[in-house]
């Protein structure tokens, strides 16, 4: 049986040029991006010309001048895509978006501390590390060592964009100091031949087409990692 | 998703005259005996994420793959208090068909979790639709129906959630534009007459 995922996080991150000062819940409400009920429970952490951070129901928005990040920990994650398409497709189509990421992070536990260590040894064997690896292999108790962070990258190239899919595996002390594991997948897209006049639409078209396939790819990678703990 | 699993979430599957699967909500009295540690709802629990105090997630991931551990003023407890989907999730995309007095019907397409490769018809209570989404409830309206487990501060509860999609207007504009371009293309075709007497 596969370990159960205990926490989920999905996010879309846009890189470009933004004006954080406008991203107030009232602006979203007036433009019908969110409902009146969501606006009533929204929390404004900060809205400033340099940075904005608001919670809109299940969505968390963090904006800086060159970065727009929207994340959620609740299904359906398609809400992220709809929100971004609505904001930048309908309301702010002239925003410059040159790169974006479609990301997923999951947290789960290994059945035991030993199984987590074994997982680390699978993804980062100690043998190639010579004497250093031997010492790690022989470590135990409070001096137990091993993998702290491993990443793998698949390079992606298409006509309109280039990018990569990068998966990262590391311990998750927030879940459990001895058994917690985190897997993060970043799908990065960079537009080719982008000019200032292109606005947001070039990125949005790719985002719209790639969001669900990339989320399926995240699921495939996560299941491959979980499979080692079955 | 098996019928018994659906039942534990408060739903059942019947077959209509057209031999199509019809998902119906169980009355509270029909709900299966909950197993220890689970809660069964007679109507869907619409979960809203209400963070009592400002929180930051432990990590901020940049699109280029780098990450930054963001300051977390309220720490681990606040992070764990954020409701999060856990375990297996079942998700369908629904298309509203008809609206009656206190319910509406929808055609469901499996997105994840269920094994059915065919569409299903389901009946939902109007009360299942969050008040904020009622204006999106009309024939042709699109929503996502998600059922699963939600974890918050170490406790778990089952949920059933309907979220109507607030789709951008530009997608319908672009569809109309494409239709217009196609019509112009078709009308611009000069058809060659088929001359029955030609021998060439």
Short mmCIF file of C-alpha atoms in Angstrom, two decimals:
data_model
loop_
_atom_site.label_atom_id
_atom_site.label_comp_id
_atom_site.label_asym_id
_atom_site.label_seq_id
_atom_site.Cartn_x
_atom_site.Cartn_y
_atom_site.Cartn_z
CA UNK A 1 0.00 0.00 0.00
CA UNK A 2 1.32 3.42 -0.93
CA UNK A 3 1.89 5.98 1.84
CA UNK A 4 -0.88 8.52 2.05
CA UNK A 5 -0.22 12.09 1.01
CA UNK A 6 -0.74 14.23 4.14
CA UNK A 7 -0.43 17.70 2.66
CA UNK A 8 -0.79 19.08 -0.83
CA UNK A 9 0.23 22.37 -2.33
CA UNK A 10 -0.37 23.51 -5.89
CA UNK A 11 0.86 26.81 -7.29
CA UNK A 12 1.25 28.93 -10.39
CA UNK A 13 4.11 31.41 -10.37
CA UNK A 14 4.42 34.12 -13.02
CA UNK A 15 7.60 36.09 -13.70
CA UNK A 16 7.22 39.44 -15.41
CA UNK A 17 6.10 42.94 -14.48
CA UNK A 18 3.23 43.57 -12.05
CA UNK A 19 1.74 46.28 -9.88
CA UNK A 20 1.20 44.77 -6.43
CA UNK A 21 -0.85 47.76 -5.22
CA UNK A 22 -3.95 46.78 -7.18
CA UNK A 23 -4.31 43.26 -5.81
CA UNK A 24 -6.72 43.98 -3.01
CA UNK A 25 -9.76 41.73 -2.35
CA UNK A 26 -12.08 44.60 -3.22
CA UNK A 27 -10.54 44.84 -6.69
CA UNK A 28 -11.10 41.13 -7.27
CA UNK A 29 -14.68 41.44 -6.02
CA UNK A 30 -15.55 44.43 -8.21
CA UNK A 31 -14.18 42.55 -11.21
CA UNK A 32 -16.07 39.35 -10.27
CA UNK A 33 -12.96 37.25 -9.93
CA UNK A 34 -14.10 36.19 -6.46
CA UNK A 35 -17.52 36.00 -4.87
CA UNK A 36 -18.87 38.36 -2.21
CA UNK A 37 -18.58 35.57 0.39
CA UNK A 38 -14.91 35.01 -0.46
CA UNK A 39 -14.23 38.73 -0.29
CA UNK A 40 -15.84 38.90 3.16
CA UNK A 41 -13.48 36.29 4.60
CA UNK A 42 -10.44 37.50 2.65
CA UNK A 43 -7.40 38.52 4.66
CA UNK A 44 -5.12 41.33 3.67
CA UNK A 45 -1.64 40.75 5.06
CA UNK A 46 -0.10 43.59 3.08
CA UNK A 47 -0.97 45.57 -0.04
CA UNK A 48 1.74 48.02 -1.04
CA UNK A 49 3.32 49.34 -4.23
CA UNK A 50 6.19 46.87 -3.80
CA UNK A 51 4.45 43.83 -2.34
CA UNK A 52 1.00 42.38 -1.86
CA UNK A 53 0.02 39.32 0.18
CA UNK A 54 -3.64 38.36 0.53
CA UNK A 55 -5.63 35.24 1.30
CA UNK A 56 -8.76 34.79 -0.80
CA UNK A 57 -10.60 31.81 0.62
CA UNK A 58 -8.54 28.76 -0.32
CA UNK A 59 -6.13 30.81 -2.45
CA UNK A 60 -3.03 32.58 -1.22
CA UNK A 61 -1.65 35.37 -3.39
CA UNK A 62 1.81 36.90 -3.07
CA UNK A 63 2.86 39.56 -5.55
CA UNK A 64 6.06 41.51 -5.99
CA UNK A 65 7.02 43.80 -8.83
CA UNK A 66 8.50 40.95 -10.88
CA UNK A 67 6.71 37.92 -9.43
CA UNK A 68 3.09 36.79 -9.03
CA UNK A 69 2.51 33.65 -7.00
CA UNK A 70 -0.85 31.98 -6.45
CA UNK A 71 -1.12 28.84 -4.38
CA UNK A 72 -3.69 26.61 -2.78
CA UNK A 73 -3.74 23.56 -0.56
CA UNK A 74 -7.29 22.55 -1.46
CA UNK A 75 -8.71 20.80 -4.49
CA UNK A 76 -9.76 21.62 -7.15
CA UNK A 77 -6.40 23.02 -8.23
CA UNK A 78 -7.95 24.11 -11.53
CA UNK A 79 -9.12 27.16 -9.53
CA UNK A 80 -5.56 28.47 -9.82
CA UNK A 81 -5.67 28.34 -13.61
CA UNK A 82 -9.13 29.92 -13.82
CA UNK A 83 -8.05 32.74 -11.49
CA UNK A 84 -4.88 33.55 -13.45
CA UNK A 85 -6.64 33.38 -16.81
CA UNK A 86 -9.39 35.63 -15.52
CA UNK A 87 -7.05 38.21 -14.01
CA UNK A 88 -4.52 38.42 -16.81
CA UNK A 89 -6.70 37.37 -19.73
CA UNK A 90 -9.67 39.62 -19.03
CA UNK A 91 -8.45 42.34 -16.71
CA UNK A 92 -4.71 42.83 -17.16
CA UNK A 93 -3.90 41.52 -20.64
CA UNK A 94 -1.09 44.02 -21.13
CA UNK A 95 0.89 42.70 -18.17
CA UNK A 96 4.28 41.40 -19.18
CA UNK A 97 4.68 37.71 -18.41
CA UNK A 98 7.90 36.20 -19.71
CA UNK A 99 8.13 33.00 -17.67
CA UNK A 100 5.87 30.94 -15.48
CA UNK A 101 5.86 27.80 -13.37
CA UNK A 102 3.27 25.14 -12.62
CA UNK A 103 4.20 23.53 -9.33
CA UNK A 104 3.08 20.87 -6.93
CA UNK A 105 4.42 19.90 -3.50
CA UNK A 106 3.32 16.93 -1.44
CA UNK A 107 4.22 15.79 2.04
CA UNK A 108 3.99 12.26 3.34
CA UNK A 109 5.64 9.86 5.76
CA UNK A 110 7.78 6.80 5.31
CA UNK A 111 6.54 3.79 7.30
CA UNK A 112 9.63 4.10 9.50
CA UNK A 113 12.83 6.04 9.96
CA UNK A 114 14.73 3.12 8.44
CA UNK A 115 12.55 3.14 5.34
CA UNK A 116 13.16 6.86 4.90
CA UNK A 117 16.89 6.32 5.17
CA UNK A 118 16.57 3.48 2.66
CA UNK A 119 14.70 5.79 0.28
CA UNK A 120 17.49 8.32 0.57
CA UNK A 121 20.06 5.63 -0.19
CA UNK A 122 18.06 4.62 -3.28
CA UNK A 123 18.00 8.14 -4.70
CA UNK A 124 21.48 9.10 -3.49
CA UNK A 125 23.69 6.01 -3.05
CA UNK A 126 26.68 6.34 -0.73
CA UNK A 127 29.03 4.05 -2.67
CA UNK A 128 30.13 6.62 -5.29
CA UNK A 129 31.19 8.96 -2.50
CA UNK A 130 34.21 6.89 -1.46
CA UNK A 131 35.34 7.10 2.18
CA UNK A 132 32.89 9.91 2.85
CA UNK A 133 30.09 7.68 1.63
CA UNK A 134 31.35 4.80 3.72
CA UNK A 135 31.22 6.93 6.86
CA UNK A 136 27.68 8.01 6.04
CA UNK A 137 26.66 4.42 5.32
CA UNK A 138 27.97 3.37 8.72
CA UNK A 139 26.39 6.24 10.65
CA UNK A 140 23.49 5.69 13.01
CA UNK A 141 21.53 7.26 15.84
CA UNK A 142 22.15 10.97 16.35
CA UNK A 143 24.93 10.92 13.75
CA UNK A 144 22.79 9.27 11.07
CA UNK A 145 23.57 10.96 7.75
CA UNK A 146 22.46 10.64 4.17
CA UNK A 147 20.58 12.44 1.44
CA UNK A 148 19.37 15.93 2.32
CA UNK A 149 18.16 17.07 -1.08
CA UNK A 150 18.19 15.52 -4.55
CA UNK A 151 16.90 17.06 -7.78
CA UNK A 152 16.34 15.68 -11.26
CA UNK A 153 15.64 17.81 -14.32
CA UNK A 154 13.98 16.96 -17.62
CA UNK A 155 14.68 19.60 -20.29
CA UNK A 156 11.71 20.62 -22.44
CA UNK A 157 11.83 22.45 -25.75
CA UNK A 158 8.89 23.47 -27.94
CA UNK A 159 8.47 25.96 -30.76
CA UNK A 160 7.02 28.74 -28.61
CA UNK A 161 8.79 28.05 -25.32
CA UNK A 162 11.57 26.19 -23.58
CA UNK A 163 11.79 25.04 -20.02
CA UNK A 164 12.14 22.08 -17.76
CA UNK A 165 10.43 19.78 -15.34
CA UNK A 166 12.42 19.52 -12.12
CA UNK A 167 11.58 17.18 -9.28
CA UNK A 168 13.10 17.52 -5.85
CA UNK A 169 13.08 15.09 -2.93
CA UNK A 170 14.03 15.96 0.64
CA UNK A 171 13.15 15.22 4.25
CA UNK A 172 10.12 17.07 5.63
CA UNK A 173 10.80 17.87 9.28
CA UNK A 174 7.54 19.82 9.40
CA UNK A 175 5.66 16.55 9.07
CA UNK A 176 7.87 14.32 11.18
CA UNK A 177 11.53 14.66 12.10
CA UNK A 178 12.29 10.98 11.45
CA UNK A 179 9.89 9.91 8.70
CA UNK A 180 8.61 13.05 6.94
CA UNK A 181 9.30 13.41 3.20
CA UNK A 182 8.61 16.20 0.76
CA UNK A 183 8.47 15.94 -3.01
CA UNK A 184 8.30 19.10 -5.08
CA UNK A 185 7.83 19.32 -8.84
CA UNK A 186 8.45 22.53 -10.75
CA UNK A 187 7.42 22.82 -14.40
CA UNK A 188 9.16 25.89 -15.72
CA UNK A 189 8.29 27.65 -18.97
CA UNK A 190 10.17 30.46 -20.67
CA UNK A 191 8.71 32.16 -23.72
CA UNK A 192 10.85 32.45 -26.80
CA UNK A 193 11.08 35.70 -28.78
CA UNK A 194 9.05 37.62 -26.20
CA UNK A 195 8.74 41.36 -26.82
CA UNK A 196 7.25 44.02 -24.57
CA UNK A 197 4.17 44.44 -26.72
CA UNK A 198 3.22 40.76 -26.36
CA UNK A 199 1.54 41.33 -23.00
CA UNK A 200 0.18 38.33 -21.13
CA UNK A 201 -1.59 36.40 -23.86
CA UNK A 202 1.41 34.47 -25.17
CA UNK A 203 2.07 33.03 -21.72
CA UNK A 204 -1.59 32.43 -20.97
CA UNK A 205 -2.08 30.35 -24.10
CA UNK A 206 0.76 28.05 -23.11
CA UNK A 207 -0.38 27.95 -19.48
CA UNK A 208 -3.93 27.02 -20.48
CA UNK A 209 -2.73 24.16 -22.68
CA UNK A 210 -0.08 22.88 -20.31
CA UNK A 211 -1.69 23.16 -16.87
CA UNK A 212 -3.56 19.88 -16.70
CA UNK A 213 -1.00 17.77 -18.58
CA UNK A 214 1.72 19.10 -16.31
CA UNK A 215 -0.31 18.34 -13.22
CA UNK A 216 -0.70 14.78 -14.49
CA UNK A 217 3.07 14.67 -14.95
CA UNK A 218 3.54 15.83 -11.34
CA UNK A 219 1.25 13.02 -10.22
CA UNK A 220 3.25 10.48 -12.21
CA UNK A 221 6.53 11.61 -10.62
CA UNK A 222 5.05 11.63 -7.11
CA UNK A 223 3.62 8.14 -7.55
CA UNK A 224 7.02 6.93 -8.75
CA UNK A 225 8.59 8.19 -5.52
CA UNK A 226 5.78 6.83 -3.33
CA UNK A 227 6.13 3.48 -5.06
CA UNK A 228 9.52 2.99 -3.38
CA UNK A 229 7.81 3.02 0.00
CA UNK A 230 5.15 0.47 -0.78
CA UNK B 1 -14.76 4.92 -7.21
CA UNK B 2 -16.71 1.97 -5.80
CA UNK B 3 -20.36 2.29 -4.87
CA UNK B 4 -19.56 1.49 -1.22
CA UNK B 5 -16.92 4.19 -1.10
CA UNK B 6 -19.36 6.69 -2.64
CA UNK B 7 -21.90 5.68 -0.03
CA UNK B 8 -19.51 6.58 2.78
CA UNK B 9 -19.40 10.10 1.37
CA UNK B 10 -23.19 10.34 1.31
CA UNK B 11 -23.89 9.40 -2.30
CA UNK B 12 -25.29 6.35 -4.10
CA UNK B 13 -25.40 5.18 -7.69
CA UNK B 14 -28.61 4.11 -9.45
CA UNK B 15 -29.31 3.27 -13.05
CA UNK B 16 -31.92 5.24 -14.98
CA UNK B 17 -34.13 4.14 -17.88
CA UNK B 18 -31.37 4.86 -20.36
CA UNK B 19 -29.10 2.60 -18.37
CA UNK B 20 -26.98 5.58 -17.38
CA UNK B 21 -25.45 5.84 -13.95
CA UNK B 22 -27.23 8.37 -11.80
CA UNK B 23 -25.50 9.58 -8.67
CA UNK B 24 -27.95 10.62 -5.97
CA UNK B 25 -27.46 12.08 -2.56
CA UNK B 26 -28.45 9.75 0.26
CA UNK B 27 -30.89 10.91 2.88
CA UNK B 28 -29.28 11.15 6.29
CA UNK B 29 -31.13 8.04 7.46
CA UNK B 30 -29.64 5.96 4.67
CA UNK B 31 -26.04 6.83 5.42
CA UNK B 32 -23.79 3.90 6.27
CA UNK B 33 -22.69 3.45 9.82
CA UNK B 34 -19.57 5.57 10.08
CA UNK B 35 -16.43 3.71 10.94
CA UNK B 36 -14.38 4.85 13.89
CA UNK B 37 -12.54 8.07 13.28
CA UNK B 38 -14.66 9.24 10.34
CA UNK B 39 -17.48 11.73 10.07
CA UNK B 40 -20.29 11.38 7.57
CA UNK B 41 -22.23 14.42 6.44
CA UNK B 42 -25.84 14.53 5.36
CA UNK B 43 -25.01 17.48 3.17
CA UNK B 44 -21.70 18.45 1.80
CA UNK B 45 -19.31 20.24 4.08
CA UNK B 46 -18.21 23.26 2.14
CA UNK B 47 -14.81 23.92 3.53
CA UNK B 48 -13.52 27.43 3.53
CA UNK B 49 -9.97 28.25 4.36
CA UNK B 50 -10.08 30.72 7.18
CA UNK B 51 -6.69 31.50 8.56
CA UNK B 52 -7.12 33.12 11.95
CA UNK B 53 -3.87 35.02 11.65
CA UNK B 54 -1.52 35.88 8.85
CA UNK B 55 0.68 32.95 7.93
CA UNK B 56 3.48 32.29 5.50
CA UNK B 57 4.13 28.90 3.99
CA UNK B 58 7.45 27.45 4.98
CA UNK B 59 8.85 27.49 1.43
CA UNK B 60 8.51 29.83 -1.51
CA UNK B 61 9.30 28.20 -4.80
CA UNK B 62 10.37 30.29 -7.75
CA UNK B 63 9.43 29.35 -11.23
CA UNK B 64 13.07 28.79 -12.07
CA UNK B 65 13.22 26.04 -9.48
CA UNK B 66 15.03 27.89 -6.73
CA UNK B 67 13.39 28.17 -3.38
CA UNK B 68 13.47 30.45 -0.44
CA UNK B 69 12.38 29.63 3.06
CA UNK B 70 9.99 32.44 3.74
CA UNK B 71 9.76 33.91 7.24
CA UNK B 72 7.07 32.11 9.16
CA UNK B 73 5.95 34.40 11.99
CA UNK B 74 3.32 32.00 13.33
CA UNK B 75 5.38 28.89 12.66
CA UNK B 76 4.51 25.28 12.27
CA UNK B 77 1.20 25.34 14.14
CA UNK B 78 -0.25 27.96 11.85
CA UNK B 79 0.95 26.10 8.78
CA UNK B 80 -0.69 22.89 9.98
CA UNK B 81 -3.89 24.84 10.66
CA UNK B 82 -4.27 25.58 6.95
CA UNK B 83 -6.78 23.06 5.58
CA UNK B 84 -5.19 20.81 3.00
CA UNK B 85 -6.41 18.05 0.74
CA UNK B 86 -5.04 14.73 1.95
CA UNK B 87 -5.26 11.15 0.78
CA UNK B 88 -7.11 10.26 -2.38
CA UNK B 89 -9.32 12.80 -4.08
CA UNK B 90 -12.14 12.16 -6.53
CA UNK B 91 -12.97 14.92 -8.95
CA UNK B 92 -15.49 15.36 -11.72
CA UNK B 93 -16.22 18.22 -14.09
CA UNK B 94 -19.92 18.94 -14.19
CA UNK B 95 -22.06 20.62 -16.81
CA UNK B 96 -25.37 21.92 -15.48
CA UNK B 97 -28.28 20.47 -17.44
CA UNK B 98 -31.47 21.49 -15.70
CA UNK B 99 -32.42 23.45 -12.63
CA UNK B 100 -35.47 22.45 -10.64
CA UNK B 101 -36.98 23.95 -7.49
CA UNK B 102 -34.53 22.66 -4.94
CA UNK B 103 -32.09 20.70 -7.05
CA UNK B 104 -30.24 20.63 -10.33
CA UNK B 105 -28.99 17.93 -12.64
CA UNK B 106 -25.58 17.80 -14.24
CA UNK B 107 -23.56 15.63 -16.56
CA UNK B 108 -20.34 14.55 -14.90
CA UNK B 109 -17.04 13.74 -16.55
CA UNK B 110 -14.42 11.96 -14.49
CA UNK B 111 -11.29 14.05 -13.89
CA UNK B 112 -9.49 11.95 -11.32
CA UNK B 113 -9.99 9.08 -8.94
CA UNK B 114 -12.98 7.29 -10.41
CA UNK B 115 -12.51 4.48 -12.90
CA UNK B 116 -15.59 5.23 -15.03
CA UNK B 117 -14.70 6.20 -18.56
CA UNK B 118 -18.23 7.30 -19.37
CA UNK B 119 -20.19 10.39 -18.36
CA UNK B 120 -22.67 10.15 -15.51
CA UNK B 121 -25.76 12.13 -14.67
CA UNK B 122 -26.10 13.38 -11.10
CA UNK B 123 -28.63 15.29 -9.04
CA UNK B 124 -27.46 17.88 -6.56
CA UNK B 125 -29.26 19.92 -3.95
CA UNK B 126 -29.22 23.64 -4.59
CA UNK B 127 -27.98 23.93 -1.04
CA UNK B 128 -24.80 22.16 -2.15
CA UNK B 129 -23.83 25.23 -4.16
CA UNK B 130 -21.97 27.85 -2.12
CA UNK B 131 -24.01 31.07 -1.92
CA UNK B 132 -21.24 32.95 -3.67
CA UNK B 133 -21.53 30.71 -6.74
CA UNK B 134 -25.32 30.78 -7.10
CA UNK B 135 -25.11 33.38 -9.86
CA UNK B 136 -23.00 30.93 -11.88
CA UNK B 137 -25.64 28.21 -11.60
CA UNK B 138 -27.41 28.12 -14.94
CA UNK B 139 -27.81 25.54 -17.71
CA UNK B 140 -24.40 25.22 -19.32
CA UNK B 141 -22.59 26.33 -16.17
CA UNK B 142 -19.40 24.39 -15.49
CA UNK B 143 -18.24 23.29 -12.08
CA UNK B 144 -15.87 20.89 -10.38
CA UNK B 145 -17.22 18.43 -7.83
CA UNK B 146 -14.52 17.19 -5.48
CA UNK B 147 -14.82 14.67 -2.69
CA UNK B 148 -12.04 13.54 -0.45
CA UNK B 149 -10.33 14.04 2.87
CA UNK B 150 -9.20 17.30 4.36
CA UNK B 151 -6.59 17.61 7.06
CA UNK B 152 -6.39 20.53 9.46
CA UNK B 153 -4.27 20.72 12.59
CA UNK B 154 -3.99 16.95 12.69
CA UNK B 155 -7.71 16.23 12.38
CA UNK B 156 -9.31 14.75 9.30
CA UNK B 157 -12.75 15.09 7.85
CA UNK B 158 -14.43 14.05 4.65
CA UNK B 159 -15.73 16.76 2.39
CA UNK B 160 -17.78 17.17 -0.73
CA UNK B 161 -17.26 20.46 -2.51
CA UNK B 162 -18.80 22.08 -5.57
CA UNK B 163 -16.79 24.90 -7.10
CA UNK B 164 -18.13 26.70 -10.12
CA UNK B 165 -15.49 27.72 -12.63
CA UNK B 166 -15.14 31.45 -13.18
CA UNK B 167 -13.87 31.18 -16.70
CA UNK B 168 -12.32 34.12 -18.49
CA UNK B 169 -14.41 35.89 -21.09
CA UNK B 170 -11.49 35.87 -23.49
CA UNK B 171 -11.86 32.17 -24.06
CA UNK B 172 -15.41 32.65 -25.36
CA UNK B 173 -14.20 35.69 -27.34
CA UNK B 174 -11.41 33.64 -28.87
CA UNK B 175 -13.88 30.88 -29.72
CA UNK B 176 -16.10 33.37 -31.53
CA UNK B 177 -13.10 34.83 -33.29
CA UNK B 178 -12.00 31.38 -34.45
CA UNK B 179 -15.51 30.67 -35.68
CA UNK B 180 -15.54 33.93 -37.62
CA UNK B 181 -12.16 33.18 -39.17
CA UNK B 182 -13.29 29.71 -40.16
CA UNK B 183 -16.42 31.05 -41.82
CA UNK B 184 -14.33 33.60 -43.73
CA UNK B 185 -12.00 30.81 -44.82
CA UNK B 186 -14.82 28.58 -45.98
CA UNK B 187 -16.64 31.38 -47.77
CA UNK B 188 -13.39 32.34 -49.52
CA UNK B 189 -13.00 28.91 -51.11
CA UNK B 190 -13.64 28.97 -54.81
CA UNK B 191 -15.22 25.67 -55.66
CA UNK B 192 -14.37 24.24 -59.04
CA UNK B 193 -17.43 23.09 -60.95
CA UNK B 194 -17.39 19.41 -61.77
CA UNK B 195 -17.76 19.28 -65.58
CA UNK B 196 -19.41 15.91 -66.34
CA UNK B 197 -18.43 16.12 -70.01
CA UNK B 198 -14.73 16.57 -69.34
CA UNK B 199 -12.53 13.68 -70.40
CA UNK B 200 -9.28 15.08 -68.98
#
